[in-house]
Coordinates of N, CA and C in Angstrom, one line a residue:
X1 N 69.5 81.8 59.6 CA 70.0 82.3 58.3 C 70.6 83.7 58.4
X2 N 71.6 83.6 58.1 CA 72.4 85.1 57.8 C 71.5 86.4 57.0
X3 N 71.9 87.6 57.4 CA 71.0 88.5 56.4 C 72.0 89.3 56.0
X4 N 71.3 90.2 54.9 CA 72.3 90.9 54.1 C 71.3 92.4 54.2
X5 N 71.8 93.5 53.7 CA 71.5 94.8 53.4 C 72.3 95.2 52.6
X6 N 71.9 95.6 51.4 CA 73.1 95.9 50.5 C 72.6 97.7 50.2
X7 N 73.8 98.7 50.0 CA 73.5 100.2 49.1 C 74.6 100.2 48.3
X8 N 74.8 101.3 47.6 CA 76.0 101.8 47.1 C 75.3 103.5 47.8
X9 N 76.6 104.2 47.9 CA 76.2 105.4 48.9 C 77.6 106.6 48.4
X10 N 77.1 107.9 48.2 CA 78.3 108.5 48.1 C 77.8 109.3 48.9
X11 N 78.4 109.7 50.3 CA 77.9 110.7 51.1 C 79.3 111.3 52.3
X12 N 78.7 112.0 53.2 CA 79.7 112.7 54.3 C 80.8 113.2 53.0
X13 N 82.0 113.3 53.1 CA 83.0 113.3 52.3 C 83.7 112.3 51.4
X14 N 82.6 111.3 51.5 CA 82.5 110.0 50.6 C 82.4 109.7 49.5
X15 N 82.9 109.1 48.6 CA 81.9 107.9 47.3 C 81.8 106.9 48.1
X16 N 80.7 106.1 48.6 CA 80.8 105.2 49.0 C 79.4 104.1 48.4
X17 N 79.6 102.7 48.4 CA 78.8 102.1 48.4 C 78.9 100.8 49.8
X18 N 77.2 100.9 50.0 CA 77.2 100.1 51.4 C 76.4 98.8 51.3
X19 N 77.1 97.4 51.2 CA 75.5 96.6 51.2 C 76.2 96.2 52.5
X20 N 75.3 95.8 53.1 CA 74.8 94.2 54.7 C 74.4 93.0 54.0
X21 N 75.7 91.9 53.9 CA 76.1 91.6 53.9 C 76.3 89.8 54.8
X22 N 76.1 88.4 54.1 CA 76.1 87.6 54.9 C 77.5 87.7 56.1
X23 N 77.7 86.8 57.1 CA 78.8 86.6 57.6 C 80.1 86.1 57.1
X24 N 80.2 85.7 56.2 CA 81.0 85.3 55.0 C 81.6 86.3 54.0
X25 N 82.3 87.5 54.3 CA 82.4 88.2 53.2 C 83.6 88.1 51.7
X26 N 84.5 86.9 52.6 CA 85.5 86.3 51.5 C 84.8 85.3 50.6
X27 N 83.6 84.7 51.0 CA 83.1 84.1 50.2 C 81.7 84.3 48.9
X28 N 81.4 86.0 49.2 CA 80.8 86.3 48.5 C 81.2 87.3 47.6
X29 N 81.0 87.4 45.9 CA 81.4 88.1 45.1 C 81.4 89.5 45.4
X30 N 81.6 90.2 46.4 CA 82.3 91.3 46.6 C 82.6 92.1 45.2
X31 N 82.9 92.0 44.6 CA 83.9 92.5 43.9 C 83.1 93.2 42.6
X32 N 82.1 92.6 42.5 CA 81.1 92.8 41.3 C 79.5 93.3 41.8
X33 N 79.3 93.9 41.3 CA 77.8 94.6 41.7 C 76.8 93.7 41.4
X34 N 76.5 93.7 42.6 CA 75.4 92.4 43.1 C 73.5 92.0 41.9
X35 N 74.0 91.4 41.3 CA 72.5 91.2 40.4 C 71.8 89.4 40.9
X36 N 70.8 89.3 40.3 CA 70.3 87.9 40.6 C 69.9 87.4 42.0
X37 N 70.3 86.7 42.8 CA 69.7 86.4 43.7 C 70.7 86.6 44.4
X38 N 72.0 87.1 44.1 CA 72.6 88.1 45.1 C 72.0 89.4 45.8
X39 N 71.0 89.6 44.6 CA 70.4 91.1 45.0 C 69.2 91.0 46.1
X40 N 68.7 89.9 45.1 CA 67.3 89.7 45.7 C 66.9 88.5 46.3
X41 N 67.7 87.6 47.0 CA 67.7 86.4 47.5 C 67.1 86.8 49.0
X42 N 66.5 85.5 49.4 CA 66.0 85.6 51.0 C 67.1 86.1 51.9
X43 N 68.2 86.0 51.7 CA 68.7 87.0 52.5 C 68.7 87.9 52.5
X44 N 68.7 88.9 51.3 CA 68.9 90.1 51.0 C 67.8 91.2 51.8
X45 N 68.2 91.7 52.7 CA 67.3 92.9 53.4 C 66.8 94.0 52.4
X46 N 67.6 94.6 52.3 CA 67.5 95.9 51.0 C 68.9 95.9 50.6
X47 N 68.7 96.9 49.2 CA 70.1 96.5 47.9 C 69.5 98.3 47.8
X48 N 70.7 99.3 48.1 CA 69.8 100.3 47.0 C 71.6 100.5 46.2
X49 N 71.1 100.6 45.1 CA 72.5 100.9 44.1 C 72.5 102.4 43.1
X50 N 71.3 103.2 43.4 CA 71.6 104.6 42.8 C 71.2 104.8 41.4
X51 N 71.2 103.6 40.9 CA 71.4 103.6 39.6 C 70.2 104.4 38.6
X52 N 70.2 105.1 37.6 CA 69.7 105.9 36.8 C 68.2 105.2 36.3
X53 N 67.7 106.6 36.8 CA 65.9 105.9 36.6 C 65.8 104.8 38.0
X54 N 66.4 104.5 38.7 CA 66.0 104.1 40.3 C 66.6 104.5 41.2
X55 N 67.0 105.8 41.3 CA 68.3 106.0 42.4 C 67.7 105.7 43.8
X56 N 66.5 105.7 43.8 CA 66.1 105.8 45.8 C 65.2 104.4 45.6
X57 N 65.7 104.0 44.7 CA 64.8 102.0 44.7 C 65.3 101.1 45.4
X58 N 65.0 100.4 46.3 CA 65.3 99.2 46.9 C 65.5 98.0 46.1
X59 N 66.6 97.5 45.4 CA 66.8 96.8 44.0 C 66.4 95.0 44.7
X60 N 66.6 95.2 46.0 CA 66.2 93.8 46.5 C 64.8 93.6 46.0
X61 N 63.8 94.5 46.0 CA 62.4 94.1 45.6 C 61.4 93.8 47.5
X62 N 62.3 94.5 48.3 CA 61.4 94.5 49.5 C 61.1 96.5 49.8
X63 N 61.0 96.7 48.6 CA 60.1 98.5 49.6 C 61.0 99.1 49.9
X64 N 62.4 99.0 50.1 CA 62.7 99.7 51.5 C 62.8 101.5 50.5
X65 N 62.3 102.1 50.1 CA 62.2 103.3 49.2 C 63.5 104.5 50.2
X66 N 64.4 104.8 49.3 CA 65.1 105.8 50.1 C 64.1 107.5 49.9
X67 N 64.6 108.5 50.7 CA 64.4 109.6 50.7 C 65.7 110.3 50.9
X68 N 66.4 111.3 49.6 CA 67.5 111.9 49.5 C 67.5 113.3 50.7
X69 N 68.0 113.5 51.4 CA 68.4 115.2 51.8 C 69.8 115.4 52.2
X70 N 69.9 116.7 51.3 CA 71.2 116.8 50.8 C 72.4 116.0 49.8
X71 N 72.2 114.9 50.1 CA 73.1 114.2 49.1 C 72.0 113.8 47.6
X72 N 73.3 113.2 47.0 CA 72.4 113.4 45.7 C 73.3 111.7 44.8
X73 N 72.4 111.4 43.9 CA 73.6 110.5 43.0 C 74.4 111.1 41.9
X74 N 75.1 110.1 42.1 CA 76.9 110.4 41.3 C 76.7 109.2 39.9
X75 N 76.9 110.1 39.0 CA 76.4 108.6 38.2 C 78.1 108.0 37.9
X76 N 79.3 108.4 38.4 CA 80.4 107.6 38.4 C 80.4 106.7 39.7
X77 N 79.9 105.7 40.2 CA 80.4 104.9 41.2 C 81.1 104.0 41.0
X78 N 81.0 103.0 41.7 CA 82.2 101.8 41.7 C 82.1 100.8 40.7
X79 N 80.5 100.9 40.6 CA 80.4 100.0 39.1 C 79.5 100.8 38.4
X80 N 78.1 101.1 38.5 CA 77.2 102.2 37.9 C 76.9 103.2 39.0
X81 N 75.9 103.9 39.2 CA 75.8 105.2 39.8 C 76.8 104.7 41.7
X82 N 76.0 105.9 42.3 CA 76.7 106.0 43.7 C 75.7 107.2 44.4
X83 N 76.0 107.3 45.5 CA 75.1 108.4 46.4 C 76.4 109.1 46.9
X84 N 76.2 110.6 46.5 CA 77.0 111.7 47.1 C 76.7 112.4 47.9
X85 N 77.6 112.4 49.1 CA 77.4 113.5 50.2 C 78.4 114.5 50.4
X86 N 78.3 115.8 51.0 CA 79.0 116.8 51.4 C 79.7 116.9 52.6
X87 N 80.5 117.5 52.9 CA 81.1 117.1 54.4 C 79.9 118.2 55.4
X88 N 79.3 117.8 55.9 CA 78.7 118.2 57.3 C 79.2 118.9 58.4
X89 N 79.0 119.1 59.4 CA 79.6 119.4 60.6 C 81.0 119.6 60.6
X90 N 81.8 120.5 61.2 CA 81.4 121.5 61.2 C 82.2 122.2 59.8
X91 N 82.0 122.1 58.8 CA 82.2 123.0 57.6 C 80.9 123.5 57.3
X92 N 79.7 122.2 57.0 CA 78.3 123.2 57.1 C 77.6 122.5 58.0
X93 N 76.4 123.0 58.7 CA 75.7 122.2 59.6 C 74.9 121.6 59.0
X94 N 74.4 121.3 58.1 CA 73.4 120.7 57.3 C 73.0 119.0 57.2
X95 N 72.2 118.4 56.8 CA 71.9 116.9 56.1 C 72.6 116.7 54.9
X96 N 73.2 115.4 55.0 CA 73.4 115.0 54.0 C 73.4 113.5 54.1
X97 N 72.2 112.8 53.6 CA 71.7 111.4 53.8 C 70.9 111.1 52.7
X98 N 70.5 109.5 53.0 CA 69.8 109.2 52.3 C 68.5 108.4 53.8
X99 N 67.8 108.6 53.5 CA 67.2 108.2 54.4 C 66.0 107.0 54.2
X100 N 65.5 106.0 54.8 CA 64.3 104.8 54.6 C 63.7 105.1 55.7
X101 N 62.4 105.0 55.7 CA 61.4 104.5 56.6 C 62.0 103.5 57.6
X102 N 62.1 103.6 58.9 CA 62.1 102.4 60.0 C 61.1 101.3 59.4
X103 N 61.9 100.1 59.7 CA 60.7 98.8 59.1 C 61.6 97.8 60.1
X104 N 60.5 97.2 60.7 CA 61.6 95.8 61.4 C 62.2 94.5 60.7
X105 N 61.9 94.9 59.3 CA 62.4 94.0 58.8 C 64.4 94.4 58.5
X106 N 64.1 95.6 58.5 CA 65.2 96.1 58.5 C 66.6 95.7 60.0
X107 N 65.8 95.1 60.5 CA 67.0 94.5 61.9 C 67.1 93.8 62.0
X108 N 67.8 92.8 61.5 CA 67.9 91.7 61.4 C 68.6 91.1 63.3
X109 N 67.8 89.8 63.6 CA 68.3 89.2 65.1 C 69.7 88.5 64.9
X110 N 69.8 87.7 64.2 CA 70.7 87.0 64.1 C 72.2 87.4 63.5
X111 N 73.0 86.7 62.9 CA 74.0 87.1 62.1 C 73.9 88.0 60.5
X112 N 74.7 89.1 60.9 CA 74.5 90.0 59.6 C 75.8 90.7 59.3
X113 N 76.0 91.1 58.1 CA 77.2 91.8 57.8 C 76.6 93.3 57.2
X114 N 77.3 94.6 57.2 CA 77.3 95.9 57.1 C 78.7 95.9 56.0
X115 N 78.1 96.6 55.0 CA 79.5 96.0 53.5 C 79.3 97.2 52.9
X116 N 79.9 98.0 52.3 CA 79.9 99.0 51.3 C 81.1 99.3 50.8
X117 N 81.3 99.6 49.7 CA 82.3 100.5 49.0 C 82.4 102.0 48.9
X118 N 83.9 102.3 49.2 CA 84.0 103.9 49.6 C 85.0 104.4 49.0
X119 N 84.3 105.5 48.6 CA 86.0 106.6 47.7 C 85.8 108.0 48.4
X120 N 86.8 108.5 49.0 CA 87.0 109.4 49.9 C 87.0 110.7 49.0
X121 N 86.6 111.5 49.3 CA 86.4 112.9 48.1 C 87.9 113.7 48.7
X122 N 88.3 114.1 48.1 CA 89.5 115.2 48.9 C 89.3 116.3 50.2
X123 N 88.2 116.5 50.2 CA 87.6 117.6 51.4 C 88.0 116.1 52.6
X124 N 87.5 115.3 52.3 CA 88.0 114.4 53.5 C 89.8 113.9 54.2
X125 N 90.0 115.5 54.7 CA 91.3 115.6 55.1 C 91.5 115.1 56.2
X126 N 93.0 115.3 56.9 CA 93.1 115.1 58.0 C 92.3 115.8 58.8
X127 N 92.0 117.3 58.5 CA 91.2 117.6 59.6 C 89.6 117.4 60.0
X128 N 89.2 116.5 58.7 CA 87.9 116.4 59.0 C 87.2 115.2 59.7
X129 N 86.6 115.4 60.6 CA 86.2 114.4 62.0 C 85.7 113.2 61.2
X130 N 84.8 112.1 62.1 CA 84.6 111.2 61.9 C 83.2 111.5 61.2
X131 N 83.1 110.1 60.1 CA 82.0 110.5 59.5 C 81.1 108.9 59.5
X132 N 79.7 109.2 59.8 CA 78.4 107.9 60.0 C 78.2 107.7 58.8
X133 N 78.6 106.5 58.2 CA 78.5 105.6 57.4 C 77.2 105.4 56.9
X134 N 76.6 104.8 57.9 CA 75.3 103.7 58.2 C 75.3 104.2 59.6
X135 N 73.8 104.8 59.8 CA 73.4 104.7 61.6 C 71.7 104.4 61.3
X136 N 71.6 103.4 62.0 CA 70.0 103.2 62.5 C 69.9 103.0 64.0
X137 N 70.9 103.6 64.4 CA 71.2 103.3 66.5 C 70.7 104.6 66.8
X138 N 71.5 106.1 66.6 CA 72.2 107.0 67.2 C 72.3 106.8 68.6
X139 N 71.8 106.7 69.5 CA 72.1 107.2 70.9 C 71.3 105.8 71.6
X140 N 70.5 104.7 70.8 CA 69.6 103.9 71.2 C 70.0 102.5 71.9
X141 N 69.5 101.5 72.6 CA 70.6 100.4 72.5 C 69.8 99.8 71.7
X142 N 69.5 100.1 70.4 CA 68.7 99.3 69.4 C 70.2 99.2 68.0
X143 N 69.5 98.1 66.9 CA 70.2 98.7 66.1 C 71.8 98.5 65.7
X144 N 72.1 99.5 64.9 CA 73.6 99.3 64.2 C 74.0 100.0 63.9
X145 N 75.3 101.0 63.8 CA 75.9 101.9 63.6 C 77.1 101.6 62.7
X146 N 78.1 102.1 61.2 CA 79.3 102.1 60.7 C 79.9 103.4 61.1
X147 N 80.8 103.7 61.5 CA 81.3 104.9 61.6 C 82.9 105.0 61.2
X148 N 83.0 105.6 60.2 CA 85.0 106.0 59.8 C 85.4 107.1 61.2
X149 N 85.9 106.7 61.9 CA 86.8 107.4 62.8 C 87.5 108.5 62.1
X150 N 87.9 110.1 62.9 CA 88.5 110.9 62.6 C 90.4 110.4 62.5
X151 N 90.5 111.0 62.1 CA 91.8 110.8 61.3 C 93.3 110.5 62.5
X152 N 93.6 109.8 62.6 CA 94.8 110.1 63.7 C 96.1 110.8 63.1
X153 N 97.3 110.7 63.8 CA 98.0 111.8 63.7 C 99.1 111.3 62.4
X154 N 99.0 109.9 62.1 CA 99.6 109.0 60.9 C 98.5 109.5 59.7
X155 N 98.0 109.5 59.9 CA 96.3 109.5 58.4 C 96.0 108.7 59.1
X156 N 96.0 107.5 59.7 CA 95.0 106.3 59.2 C 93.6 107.0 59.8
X157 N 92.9 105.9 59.6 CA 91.1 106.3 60.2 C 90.9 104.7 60.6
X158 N 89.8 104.4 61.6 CA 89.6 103.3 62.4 C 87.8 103.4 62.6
X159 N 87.4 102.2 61.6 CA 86.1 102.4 61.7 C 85.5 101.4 62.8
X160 N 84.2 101.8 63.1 CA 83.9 101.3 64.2 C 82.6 101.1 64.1
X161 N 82.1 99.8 64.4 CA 80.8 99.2 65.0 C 79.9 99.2 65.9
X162 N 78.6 99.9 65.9 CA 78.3 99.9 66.9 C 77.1 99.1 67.3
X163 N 76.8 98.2 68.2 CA 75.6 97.4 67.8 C 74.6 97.1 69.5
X164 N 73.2 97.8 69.0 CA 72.4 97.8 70.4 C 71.8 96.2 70.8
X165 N 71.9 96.3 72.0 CA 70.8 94.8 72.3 C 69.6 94.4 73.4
X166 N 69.2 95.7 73.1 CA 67.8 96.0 74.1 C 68.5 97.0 75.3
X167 N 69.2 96.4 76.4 CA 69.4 96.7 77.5 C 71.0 97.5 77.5
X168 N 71.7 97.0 76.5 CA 73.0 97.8 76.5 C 73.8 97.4 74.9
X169 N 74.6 98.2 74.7 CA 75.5 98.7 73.3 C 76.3 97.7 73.4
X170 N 77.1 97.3 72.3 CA 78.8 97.1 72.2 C 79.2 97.9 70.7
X171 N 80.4 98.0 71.3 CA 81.4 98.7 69.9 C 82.9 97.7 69.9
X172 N 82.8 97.4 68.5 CA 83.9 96.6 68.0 C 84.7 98.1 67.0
X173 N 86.1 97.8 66.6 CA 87.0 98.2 66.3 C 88.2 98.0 65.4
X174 N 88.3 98.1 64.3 CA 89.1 97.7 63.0 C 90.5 97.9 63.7
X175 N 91.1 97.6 63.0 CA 92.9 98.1 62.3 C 92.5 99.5 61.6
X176 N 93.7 100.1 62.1 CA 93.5 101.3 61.0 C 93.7 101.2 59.5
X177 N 93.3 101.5 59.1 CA 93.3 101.7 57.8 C 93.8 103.0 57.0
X178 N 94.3 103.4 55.8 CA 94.6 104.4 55.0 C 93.7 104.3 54.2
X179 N 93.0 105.7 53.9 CA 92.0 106.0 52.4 C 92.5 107.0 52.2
X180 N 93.0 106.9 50.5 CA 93.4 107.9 49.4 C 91.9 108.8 49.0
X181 N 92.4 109.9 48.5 CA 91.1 110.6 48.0 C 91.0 109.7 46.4
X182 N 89.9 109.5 45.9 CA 90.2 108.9 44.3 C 90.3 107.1 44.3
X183 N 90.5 106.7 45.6 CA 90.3 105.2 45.4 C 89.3 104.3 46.6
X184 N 88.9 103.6 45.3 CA 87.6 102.7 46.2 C 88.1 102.1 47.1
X185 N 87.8 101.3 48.3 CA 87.8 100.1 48.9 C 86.4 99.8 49.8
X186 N 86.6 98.5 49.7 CA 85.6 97.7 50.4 C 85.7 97.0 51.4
X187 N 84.4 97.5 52.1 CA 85.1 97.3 53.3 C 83.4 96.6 54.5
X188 N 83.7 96.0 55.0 CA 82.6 95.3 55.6 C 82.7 95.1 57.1
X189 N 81.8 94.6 58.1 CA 81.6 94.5 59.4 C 80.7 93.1 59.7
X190 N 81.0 92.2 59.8 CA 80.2 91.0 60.1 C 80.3 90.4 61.7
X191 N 78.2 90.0 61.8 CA 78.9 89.9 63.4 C 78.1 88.5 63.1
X192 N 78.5 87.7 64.1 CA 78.2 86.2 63.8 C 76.6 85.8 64.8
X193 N 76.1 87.1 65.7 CA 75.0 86.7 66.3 C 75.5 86.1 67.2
X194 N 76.2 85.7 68.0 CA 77.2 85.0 69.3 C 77.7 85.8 69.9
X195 N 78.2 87.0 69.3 CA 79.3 87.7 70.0 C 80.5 88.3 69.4
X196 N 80.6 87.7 68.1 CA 82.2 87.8 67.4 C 81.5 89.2 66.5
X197 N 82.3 90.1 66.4 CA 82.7 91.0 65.3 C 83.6 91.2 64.8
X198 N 83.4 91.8 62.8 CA 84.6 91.5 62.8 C 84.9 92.4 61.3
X199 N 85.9 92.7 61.3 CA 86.1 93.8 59.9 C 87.2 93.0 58.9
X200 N 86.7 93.5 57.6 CA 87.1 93.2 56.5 C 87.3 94.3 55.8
X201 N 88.5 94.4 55.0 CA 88.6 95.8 54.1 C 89.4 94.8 52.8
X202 N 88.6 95.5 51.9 CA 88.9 94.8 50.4 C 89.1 93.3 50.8
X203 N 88.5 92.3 51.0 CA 88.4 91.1 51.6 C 89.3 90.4 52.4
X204 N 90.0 91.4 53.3 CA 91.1 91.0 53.9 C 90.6 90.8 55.3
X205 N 91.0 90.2 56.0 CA 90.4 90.4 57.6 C 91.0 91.6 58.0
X206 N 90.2 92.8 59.4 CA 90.9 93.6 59.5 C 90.7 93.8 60.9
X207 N 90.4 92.8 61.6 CA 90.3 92.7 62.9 C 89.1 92.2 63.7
X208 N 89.4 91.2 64.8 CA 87.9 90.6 65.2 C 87.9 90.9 66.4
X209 N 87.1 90.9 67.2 CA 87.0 90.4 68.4 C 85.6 89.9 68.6
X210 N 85.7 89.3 70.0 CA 84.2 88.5 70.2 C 84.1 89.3 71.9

């Protein structure tokens, strides 16, 4: 069975929202904020959506409880609230996350997709570095990492995958992409458990490899 992890997130120099995601992301309503057994179906790992009177709730109904530092919710997101972060490093050195408890339910073995929606805040210029999406890896070979790559010398940014497997890492790699400050896109990472990864931005394919 495929698993999913769903957020909505405004953080780094972000609006963004993040769910995980089956391997299928042209086939699932994307587009509309996930209720019913999109939210809370056996696939669904955790759902957090921000939303007023639950901002740090796990909407899936499995626990996964956030803990805010530094960022905060935004009650304009993509469809209701959003989680906001500040740009970090090096303008300030500070946190700005949303954080859960480690649970192993949260790693899924098999095939899983990494999905959120993002609206870039204007501080997110050309000069500002790469910013962690989603990290449950950092330095581990456990785990899974999203990262928006720093800006190249066109604008675009090139996000990247990182995924541990006990004994050693791989990183998969998008198409570049352009983000306006002021507009959403969606954008996802699905890996099929075999080997294949693969990026999608607003349901388009945006590059695979295996």
């Amino acid at each position: 069975m495929n698993a999913r992890l769903l957020a909505w997130f405004v953080f780094a120099s972000l609006v963004a929202g993040i769910p995980l995601l089956a391997a299928q992301p042209l086939c699932e309503p994307w587009q509309t904020e996930y209720t019913g057994d999109e939210a809370t179906g056996p696939e669904t790992i955790a759902l957090w959506q921000f939303n007023a009177g639950a901002e740090t709730q796990d909407a899936s109904g499995h626990g996964h409880t956030l803990a805010l530092e530094g960022a905060k919710p935004h009650p304009k997101g993509r469809f209701g609230a959003c989680l906001e972060c500040f740009p970090g490093w090096p303008v300030e050195d500070k946190r700005h996350r949303a954080l859960v408890k480690s649970d192993p339910r949260l790693s899924p073995t098999g095939a899983f997709t990494l999905e959120m929606w993002i609206q870039p805040k204007p501080e997110l210029g050309a000069d500002y570095p790469e910013a962690f999406l989603l990290d449950k890896k950092y330095v581990a070979h456990q785990d899974y990492q999203l990262i928006l790559g720093a800006a190249e010398r066109d604008g675009t940014r090139v996000l990247r995958a990182c995924l541990g497997f006990g004994g050693d890492s791989a990183t998969w790699f998008s198409r570049p992409l352009r983000l306006e400050p002021g507009q959403w896109h969606h954008v996802a990472f699905t890996y099929d458990g075999t080997g294949t990864g693969s990026f999608f931005v607003d349901g388009k394919p945006w590059g695979s490899r295996r």
